[in-house]
Short mmCIF file of C-alpha atoms in Angstrom, two decimals:
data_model
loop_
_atom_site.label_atom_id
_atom_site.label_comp_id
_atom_site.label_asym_id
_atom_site.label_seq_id
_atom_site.Cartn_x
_atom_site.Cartn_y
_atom_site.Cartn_z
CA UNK A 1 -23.65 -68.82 -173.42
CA UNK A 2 -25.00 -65.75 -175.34
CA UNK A 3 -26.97 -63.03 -173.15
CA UNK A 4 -30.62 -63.77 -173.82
CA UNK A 5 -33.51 -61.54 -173.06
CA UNK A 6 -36.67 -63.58 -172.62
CA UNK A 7 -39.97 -61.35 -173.42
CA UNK A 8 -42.59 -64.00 -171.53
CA UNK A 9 -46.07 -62.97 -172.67
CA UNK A 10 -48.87 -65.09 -170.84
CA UNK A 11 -52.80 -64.66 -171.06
CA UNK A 12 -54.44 -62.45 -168.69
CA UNK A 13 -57.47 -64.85 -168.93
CA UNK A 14 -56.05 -67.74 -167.49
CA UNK A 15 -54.85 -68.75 -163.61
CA UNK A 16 -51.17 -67.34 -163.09
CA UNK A 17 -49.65 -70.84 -162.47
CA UNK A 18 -51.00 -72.30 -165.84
CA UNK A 19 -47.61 -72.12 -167.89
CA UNK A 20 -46.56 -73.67 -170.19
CA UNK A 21 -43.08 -76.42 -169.01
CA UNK A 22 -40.81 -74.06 -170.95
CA UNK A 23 -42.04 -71.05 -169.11
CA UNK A 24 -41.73 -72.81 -165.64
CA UNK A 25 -38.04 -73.53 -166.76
CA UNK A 26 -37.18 -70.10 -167.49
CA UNK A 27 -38.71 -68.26 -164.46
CA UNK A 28 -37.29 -70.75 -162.49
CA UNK A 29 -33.20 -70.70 -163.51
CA UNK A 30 -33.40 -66.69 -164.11
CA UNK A 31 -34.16 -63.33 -162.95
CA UNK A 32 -37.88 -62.33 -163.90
CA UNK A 33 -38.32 -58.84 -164.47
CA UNK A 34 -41.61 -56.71 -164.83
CA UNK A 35 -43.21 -53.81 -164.35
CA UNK A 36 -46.27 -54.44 -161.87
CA UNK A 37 -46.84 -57.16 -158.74
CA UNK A 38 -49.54 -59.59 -159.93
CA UNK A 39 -50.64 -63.03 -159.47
CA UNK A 40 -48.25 -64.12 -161.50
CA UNK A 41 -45.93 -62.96 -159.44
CA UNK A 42 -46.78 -64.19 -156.47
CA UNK A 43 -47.18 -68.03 -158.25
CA UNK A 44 -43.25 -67.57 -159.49
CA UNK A 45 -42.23 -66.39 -156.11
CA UNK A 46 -43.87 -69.45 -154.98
CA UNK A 47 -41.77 -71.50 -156.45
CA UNK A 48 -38.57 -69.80 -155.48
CA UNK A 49 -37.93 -67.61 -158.80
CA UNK A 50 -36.60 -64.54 -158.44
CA UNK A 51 -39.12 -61.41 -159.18
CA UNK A 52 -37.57 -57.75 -159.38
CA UNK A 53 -41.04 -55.33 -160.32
CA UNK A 54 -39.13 -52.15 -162.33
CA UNK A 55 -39.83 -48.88 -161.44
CA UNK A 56 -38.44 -46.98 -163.89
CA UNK A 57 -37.19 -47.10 -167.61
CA UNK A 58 -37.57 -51.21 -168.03
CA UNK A 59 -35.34 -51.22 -171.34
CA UNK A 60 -32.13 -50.12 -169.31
CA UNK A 61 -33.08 -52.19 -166.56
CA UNK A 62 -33.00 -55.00 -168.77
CA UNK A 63 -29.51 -54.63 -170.46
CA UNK A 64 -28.11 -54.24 -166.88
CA UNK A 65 -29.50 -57.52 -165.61
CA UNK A 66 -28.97 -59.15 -168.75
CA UNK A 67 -25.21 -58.22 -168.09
CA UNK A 68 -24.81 -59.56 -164.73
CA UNK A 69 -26.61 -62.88 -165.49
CA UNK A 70 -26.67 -63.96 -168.66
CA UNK A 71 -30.47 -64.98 -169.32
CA UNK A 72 -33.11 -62.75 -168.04
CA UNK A 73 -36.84 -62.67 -168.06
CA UNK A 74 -39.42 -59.84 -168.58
CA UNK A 75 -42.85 -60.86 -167.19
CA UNK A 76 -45.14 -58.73 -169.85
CA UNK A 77 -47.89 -57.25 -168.58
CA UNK A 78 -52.16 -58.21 -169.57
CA UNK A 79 -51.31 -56.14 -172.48
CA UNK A 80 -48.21 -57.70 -173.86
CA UNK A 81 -46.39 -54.66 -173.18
CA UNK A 82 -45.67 -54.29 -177.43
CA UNK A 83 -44.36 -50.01 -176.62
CA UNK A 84 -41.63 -52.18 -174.61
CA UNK A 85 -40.96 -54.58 -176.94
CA UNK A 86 -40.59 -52.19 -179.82
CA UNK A 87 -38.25 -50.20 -177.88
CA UNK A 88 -35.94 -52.95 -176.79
CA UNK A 89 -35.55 -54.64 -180.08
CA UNK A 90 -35.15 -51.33 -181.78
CA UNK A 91 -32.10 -50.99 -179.42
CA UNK A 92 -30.58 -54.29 -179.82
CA UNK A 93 -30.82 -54.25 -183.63
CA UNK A 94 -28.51 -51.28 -183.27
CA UNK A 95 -26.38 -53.05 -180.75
CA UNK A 96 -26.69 -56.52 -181.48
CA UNK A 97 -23.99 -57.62 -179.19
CA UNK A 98 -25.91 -56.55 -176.30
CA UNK A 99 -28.13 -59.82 -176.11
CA UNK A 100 -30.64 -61.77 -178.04
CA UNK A 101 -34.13 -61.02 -177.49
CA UNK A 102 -36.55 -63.98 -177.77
CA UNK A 103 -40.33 -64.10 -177.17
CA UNK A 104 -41.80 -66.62 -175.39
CA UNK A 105 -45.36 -67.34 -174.69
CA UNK A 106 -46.21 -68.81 -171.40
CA UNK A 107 -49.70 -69.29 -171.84
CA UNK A 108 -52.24 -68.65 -174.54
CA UNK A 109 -55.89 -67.56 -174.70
CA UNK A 110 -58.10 -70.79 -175.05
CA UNK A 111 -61.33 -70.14 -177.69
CA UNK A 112 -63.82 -67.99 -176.33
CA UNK A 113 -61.25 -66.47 -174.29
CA UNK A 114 -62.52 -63.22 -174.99
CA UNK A 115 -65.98 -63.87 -173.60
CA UNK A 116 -65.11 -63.29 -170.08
CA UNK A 117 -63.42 -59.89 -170.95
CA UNK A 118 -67.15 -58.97 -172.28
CA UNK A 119 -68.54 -60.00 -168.81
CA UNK A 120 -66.19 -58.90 -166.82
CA UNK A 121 -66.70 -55.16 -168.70
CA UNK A 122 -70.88 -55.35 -168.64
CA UNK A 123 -70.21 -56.22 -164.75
CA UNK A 124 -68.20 -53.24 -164.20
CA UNK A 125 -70.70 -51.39 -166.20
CA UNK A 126 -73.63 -52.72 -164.54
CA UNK A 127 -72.29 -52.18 -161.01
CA UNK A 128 -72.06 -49.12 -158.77
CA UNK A 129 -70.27 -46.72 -160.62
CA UNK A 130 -71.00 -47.52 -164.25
CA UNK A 131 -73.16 -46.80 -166.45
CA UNK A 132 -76.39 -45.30 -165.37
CA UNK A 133 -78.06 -46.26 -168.50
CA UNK A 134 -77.66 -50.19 -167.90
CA UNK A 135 -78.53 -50.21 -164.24
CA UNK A 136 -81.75 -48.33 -164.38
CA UNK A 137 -82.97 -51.35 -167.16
CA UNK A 138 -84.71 -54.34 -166.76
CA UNK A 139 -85.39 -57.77 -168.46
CA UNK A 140 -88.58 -56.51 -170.08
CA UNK A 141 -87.61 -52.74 -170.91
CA UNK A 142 -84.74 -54.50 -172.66
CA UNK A 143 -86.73 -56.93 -174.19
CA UNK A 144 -87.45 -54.92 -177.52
CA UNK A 145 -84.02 -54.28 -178.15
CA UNK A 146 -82.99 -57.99 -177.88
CA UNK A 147 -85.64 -58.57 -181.29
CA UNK A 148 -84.02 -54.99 -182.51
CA UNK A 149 -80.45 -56.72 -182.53
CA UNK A 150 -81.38 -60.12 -183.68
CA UNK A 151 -83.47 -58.90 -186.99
CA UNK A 152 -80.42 -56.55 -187.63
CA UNK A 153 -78.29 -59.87 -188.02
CA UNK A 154 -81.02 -61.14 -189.55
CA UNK A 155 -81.01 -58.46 -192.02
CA UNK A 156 -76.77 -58.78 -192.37
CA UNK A 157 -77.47 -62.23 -193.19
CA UNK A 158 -79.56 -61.47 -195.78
CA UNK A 159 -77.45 -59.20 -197.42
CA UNK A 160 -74.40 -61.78 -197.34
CA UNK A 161 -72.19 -59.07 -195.49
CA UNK A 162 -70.58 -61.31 -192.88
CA UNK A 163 -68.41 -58.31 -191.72
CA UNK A 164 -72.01 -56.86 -190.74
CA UNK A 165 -73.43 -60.18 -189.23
CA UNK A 166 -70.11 -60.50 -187.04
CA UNK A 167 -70.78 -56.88 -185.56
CA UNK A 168 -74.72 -57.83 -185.62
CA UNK A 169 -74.12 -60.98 -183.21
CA UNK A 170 -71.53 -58.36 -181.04
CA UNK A 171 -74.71 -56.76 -180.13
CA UNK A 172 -76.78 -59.48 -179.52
CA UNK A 173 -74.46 -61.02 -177.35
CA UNK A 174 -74.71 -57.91 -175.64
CA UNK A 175 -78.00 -58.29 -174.90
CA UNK A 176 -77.53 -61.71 -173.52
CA UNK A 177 -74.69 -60.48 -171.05
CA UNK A 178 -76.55 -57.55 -169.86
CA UNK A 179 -79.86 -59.98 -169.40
CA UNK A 180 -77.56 -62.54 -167.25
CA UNK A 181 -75.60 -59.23 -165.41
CA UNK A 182 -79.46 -57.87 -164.54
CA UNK A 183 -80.48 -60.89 -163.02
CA UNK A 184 -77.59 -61.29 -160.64
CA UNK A 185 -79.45 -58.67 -158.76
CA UNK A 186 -82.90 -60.74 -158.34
CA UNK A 187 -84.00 -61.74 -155.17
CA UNK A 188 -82.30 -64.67 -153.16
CA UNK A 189 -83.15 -68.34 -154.79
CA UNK A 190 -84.25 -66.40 -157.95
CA UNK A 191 -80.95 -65.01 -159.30
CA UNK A 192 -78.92 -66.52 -161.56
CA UNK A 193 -76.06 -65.41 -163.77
CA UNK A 194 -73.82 -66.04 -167.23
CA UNK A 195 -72.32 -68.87 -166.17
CA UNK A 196 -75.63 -70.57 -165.18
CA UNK A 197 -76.95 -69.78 -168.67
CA UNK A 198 -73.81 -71.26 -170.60
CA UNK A 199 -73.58 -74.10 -168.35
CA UNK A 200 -77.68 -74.71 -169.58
CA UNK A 201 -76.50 -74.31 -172.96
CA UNK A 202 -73.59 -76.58 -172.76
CA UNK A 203 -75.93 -79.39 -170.50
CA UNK A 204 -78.25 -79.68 -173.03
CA UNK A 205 -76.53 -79.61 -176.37
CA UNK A 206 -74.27 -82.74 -174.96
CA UNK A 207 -77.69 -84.06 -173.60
CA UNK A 208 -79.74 -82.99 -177.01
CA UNK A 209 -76.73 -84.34 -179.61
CA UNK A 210 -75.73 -88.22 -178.28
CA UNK A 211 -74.77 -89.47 -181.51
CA UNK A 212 -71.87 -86.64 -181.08
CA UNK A 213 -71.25 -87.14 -177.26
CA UNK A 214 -72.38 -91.05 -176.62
CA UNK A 215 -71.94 -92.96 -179.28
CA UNK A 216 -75.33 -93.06 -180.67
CA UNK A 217 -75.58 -94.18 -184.09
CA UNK A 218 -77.80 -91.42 -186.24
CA UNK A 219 -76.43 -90.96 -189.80
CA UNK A 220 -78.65 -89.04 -191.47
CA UNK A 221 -80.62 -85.72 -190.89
CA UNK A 222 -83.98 -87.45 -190.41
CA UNK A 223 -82.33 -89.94 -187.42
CA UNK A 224 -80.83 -87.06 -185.60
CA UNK A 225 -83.67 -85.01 -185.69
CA UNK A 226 -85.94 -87.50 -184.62
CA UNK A 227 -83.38 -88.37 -181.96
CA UNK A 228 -83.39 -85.00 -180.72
CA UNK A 229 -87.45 -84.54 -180.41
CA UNK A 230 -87.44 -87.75 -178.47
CA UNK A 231 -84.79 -86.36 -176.22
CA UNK A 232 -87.03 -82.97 -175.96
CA UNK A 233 -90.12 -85.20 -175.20
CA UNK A 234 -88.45 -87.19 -172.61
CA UNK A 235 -87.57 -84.23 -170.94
CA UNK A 236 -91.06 -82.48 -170.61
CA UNK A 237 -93.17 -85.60 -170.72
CA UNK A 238 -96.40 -83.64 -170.15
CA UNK A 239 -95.55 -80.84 -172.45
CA UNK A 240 -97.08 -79.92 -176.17
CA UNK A 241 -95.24 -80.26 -179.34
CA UNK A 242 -95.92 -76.58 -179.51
CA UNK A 243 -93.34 -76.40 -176.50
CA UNK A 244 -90.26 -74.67 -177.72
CA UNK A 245 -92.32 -72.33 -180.59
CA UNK A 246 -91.82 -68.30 -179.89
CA UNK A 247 -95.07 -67.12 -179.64
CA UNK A 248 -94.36 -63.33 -180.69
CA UNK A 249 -92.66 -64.13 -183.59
CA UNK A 250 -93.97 -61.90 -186.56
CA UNK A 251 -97.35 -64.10 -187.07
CA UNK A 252 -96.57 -65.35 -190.19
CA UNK A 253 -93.49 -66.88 -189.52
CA UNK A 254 -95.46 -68.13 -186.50
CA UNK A 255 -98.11 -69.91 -188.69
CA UNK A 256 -95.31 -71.49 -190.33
CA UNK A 257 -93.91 -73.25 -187.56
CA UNK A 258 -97.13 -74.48 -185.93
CA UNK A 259 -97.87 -76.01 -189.16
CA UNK A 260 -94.34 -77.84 -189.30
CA UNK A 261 -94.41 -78.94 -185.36
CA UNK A 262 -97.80 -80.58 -186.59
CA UNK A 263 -96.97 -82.00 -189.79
CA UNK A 264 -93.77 -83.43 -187.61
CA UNK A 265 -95.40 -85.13 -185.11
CA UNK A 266 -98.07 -86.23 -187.77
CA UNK A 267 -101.13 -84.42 -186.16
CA UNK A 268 -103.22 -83.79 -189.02
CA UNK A 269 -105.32 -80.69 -187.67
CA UNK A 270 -107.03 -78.95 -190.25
CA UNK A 271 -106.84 -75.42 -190.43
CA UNK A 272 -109.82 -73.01 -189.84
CA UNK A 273 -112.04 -72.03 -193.10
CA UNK A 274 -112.65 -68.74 -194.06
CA UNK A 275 -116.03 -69.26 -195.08
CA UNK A 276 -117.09 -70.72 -191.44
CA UNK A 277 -115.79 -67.57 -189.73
CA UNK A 278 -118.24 -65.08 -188.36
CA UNK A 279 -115.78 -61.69 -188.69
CA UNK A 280 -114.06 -60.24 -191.72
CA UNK A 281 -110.87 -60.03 -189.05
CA UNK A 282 -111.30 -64.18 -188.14
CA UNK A 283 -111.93 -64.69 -192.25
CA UNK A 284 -108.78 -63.16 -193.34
CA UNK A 285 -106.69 -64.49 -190.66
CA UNK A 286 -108.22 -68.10 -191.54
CA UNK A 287 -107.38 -67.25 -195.33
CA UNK A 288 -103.65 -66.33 -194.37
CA UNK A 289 -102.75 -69.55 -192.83
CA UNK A 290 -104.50 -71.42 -195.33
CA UNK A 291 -102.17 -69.92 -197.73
CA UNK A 292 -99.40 -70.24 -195.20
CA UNK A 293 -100.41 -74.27 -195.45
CA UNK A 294 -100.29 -73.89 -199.38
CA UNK A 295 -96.90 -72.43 -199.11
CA UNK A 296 -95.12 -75.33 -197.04
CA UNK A 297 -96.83 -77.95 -199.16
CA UNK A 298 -94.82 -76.47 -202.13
CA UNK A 299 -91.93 -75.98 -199.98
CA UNK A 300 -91.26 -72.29 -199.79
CA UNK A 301 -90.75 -70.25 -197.18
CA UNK A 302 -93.86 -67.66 -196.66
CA UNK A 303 -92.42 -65.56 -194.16
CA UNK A 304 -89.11 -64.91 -196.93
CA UNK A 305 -91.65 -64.97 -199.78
CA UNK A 306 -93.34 -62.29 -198.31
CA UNK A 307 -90.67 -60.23 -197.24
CA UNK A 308 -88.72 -60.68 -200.75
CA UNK A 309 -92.21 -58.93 -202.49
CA UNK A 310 -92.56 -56.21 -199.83
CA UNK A 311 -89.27 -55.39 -200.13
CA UNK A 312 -89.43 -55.02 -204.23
CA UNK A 313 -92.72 -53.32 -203.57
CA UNK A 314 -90.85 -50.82 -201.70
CA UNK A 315 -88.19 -50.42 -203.96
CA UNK A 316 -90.60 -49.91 -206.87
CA UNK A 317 -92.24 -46.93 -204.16
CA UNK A 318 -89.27 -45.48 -203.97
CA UNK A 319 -88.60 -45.46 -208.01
CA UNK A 320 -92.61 -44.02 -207.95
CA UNK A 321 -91.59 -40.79 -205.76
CA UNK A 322 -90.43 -37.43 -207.14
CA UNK A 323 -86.90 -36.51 -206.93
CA UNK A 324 -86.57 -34.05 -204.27
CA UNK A 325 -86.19 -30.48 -205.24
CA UNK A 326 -82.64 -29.34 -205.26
CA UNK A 327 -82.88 -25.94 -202.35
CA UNK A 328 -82.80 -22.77 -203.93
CA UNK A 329 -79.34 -21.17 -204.77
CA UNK A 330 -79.13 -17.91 -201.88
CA UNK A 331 -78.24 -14.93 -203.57
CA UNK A 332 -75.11 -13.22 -202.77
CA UNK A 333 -75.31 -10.18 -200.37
CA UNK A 334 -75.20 -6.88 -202.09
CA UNK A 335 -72.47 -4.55 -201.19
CA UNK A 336 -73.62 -1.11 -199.39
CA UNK A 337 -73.34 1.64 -202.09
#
């Protein structure tokens, strides 16, 4: 049988003794080399493999063990160790008799893997020792910067530059870590943390989407919707169909979706009139929404509508404005006579 060097890469994210049977087979019939004791070490010990940690140049190390048994296995590191790998099949494409090199993975990150590395750095931020910044915040001096971050990928959205929104939502899921990292620190029976908010999240969209997860028939648009504000009514009997509805949303967007919860649940509530209000402030706020009102019966979109003409109007502003003055040109020193 050919020498065989077995580069086992696993993910760092998952519990040592999830491998995959190919991995267990490998660890278990040869040496397992690597450079640091870890869980994963401890789970092949466990099971009788043989673990040598190298202190020292691992590439040598390898060839030598490779030599005296025929199959041996390098246990790579949470980084994959790639400076190793580079080195050692540099060094066996010179001197291919040496052995085969073959990489194997053990174990692979699952989707959203990469989640837990963004709470496991805001906790090390947010704890003793970190960042100053983070721990001296709380949920309401944060609070502007969680709108800040979610018009930004509301503005990358906009543009159409997904590269932008993908950073955008980055941020915004910052927000939402360092919210649930902040509130590990509340008071006893009031704390709660990130796992508390996903497992919310993932409660009620299997709760809010039963044509998905129990076998509810809804085949159009109109039947899941209405599905899902039954669901939402059964679950706060007492409550308003305003439930739900951010109130400091920019107030015309606001106006918008009090009118659609409304037209939803078929309350027909007539808006204020101007003409019956007693201040010019109550007037034009009357006249807004009654053009608000106007606006969904045609079907646009008055919140868009009206940021589409502000922003022209400020583009034709900035067209309006005199070019800026170009700064004087210094004149060069004069040499001493």
């Amino acid at each position: 049988m050919s020498a065989r060097i077995v580069l086992l890469v696993t993910s760092p994210r998952l519990p040592a003794g999830l491998l995959s049977a190919a991995a267990w087979d490998v660890v278990r019939s040869a040496p397992v080399l690597t450079g640091a004791e870890s869980e994963s070490t401890v789970a092949i010990r466990a099971v009788g493999g043989r673990v040598m940690v190298v202190d020292g140049p691992a590439t040598q190390a390898l060839l030598d063990a490779v030599r005296e048994h025929g199959t041996v296995v390098w246990l790579a590191g949470p980084s994959g160790d790639e400076a190793l790998a580079r080195e050692l099949g540099l060094r066996l494409a010179r001197e291919p008799g040496l052995a085969e090199l073959e990489l194997m993975y053990g174990s692979w990150d699952p989707p959203g893997a990469r989640l837990l590395d963004a709470v496991a750095v805001m906790d090390r931020l947010a704890s003793p020792g970190g960042d100053p910044w983070k721990r001296a915040q709380t949920h309401e001096s944060l609070s502007r910067f969680l709108l800040e971050e979610s018009y930004e990928a509301y503005d990358a959205i906009s543009a159409g530059d997904t590269d932008a929104l993908r950073e955008e939502l980055g941020d915004v899921l910052l927000q939402v870590v360092l919210h649930a990292r902040l509130a590990e620190e509340l008071p006893e029976g009031e704390r709660w943390n990130v796992d508390d908010v996903a497992g919310g999240l993932v409660e009620k969209m299997i709760r809010r989407n039963p044509h998905v997860f129990a076998g509810v028939e809804a085949e159009t648009l109109e039947e899941i919707t209405a599905n899902w504000d039954r669901i939402k009514r059964a679950e706060k009997p007492n409550g308003s169909v305003l439930d739900g509805v951010a109130l400091s949303q920019p107030a015309l967007a606001l106006a918008a979706k009090i009118l659609e919860r409304a037209e939803r649940f078929g309350l027909a509530v007539p808006p204020p009139l101007a003409q019956g209000q007693v201040d010019a402030e109550a007037r034009l706020g009357a006249g807004l929404l009654a053009t608000v009102a106007a606006a969904r019966e045609a079907g646009l979109d008055p919140e868009a509508a009206l940021r589409r003409a502000a922003l022209s109007y400020a583009e034709a502003i900035r067209a309006a404005e005199p070019p800026t003055p170009e700064p004087p040109t210094p004149e060069p020193p004069t040499q001493p006579s």
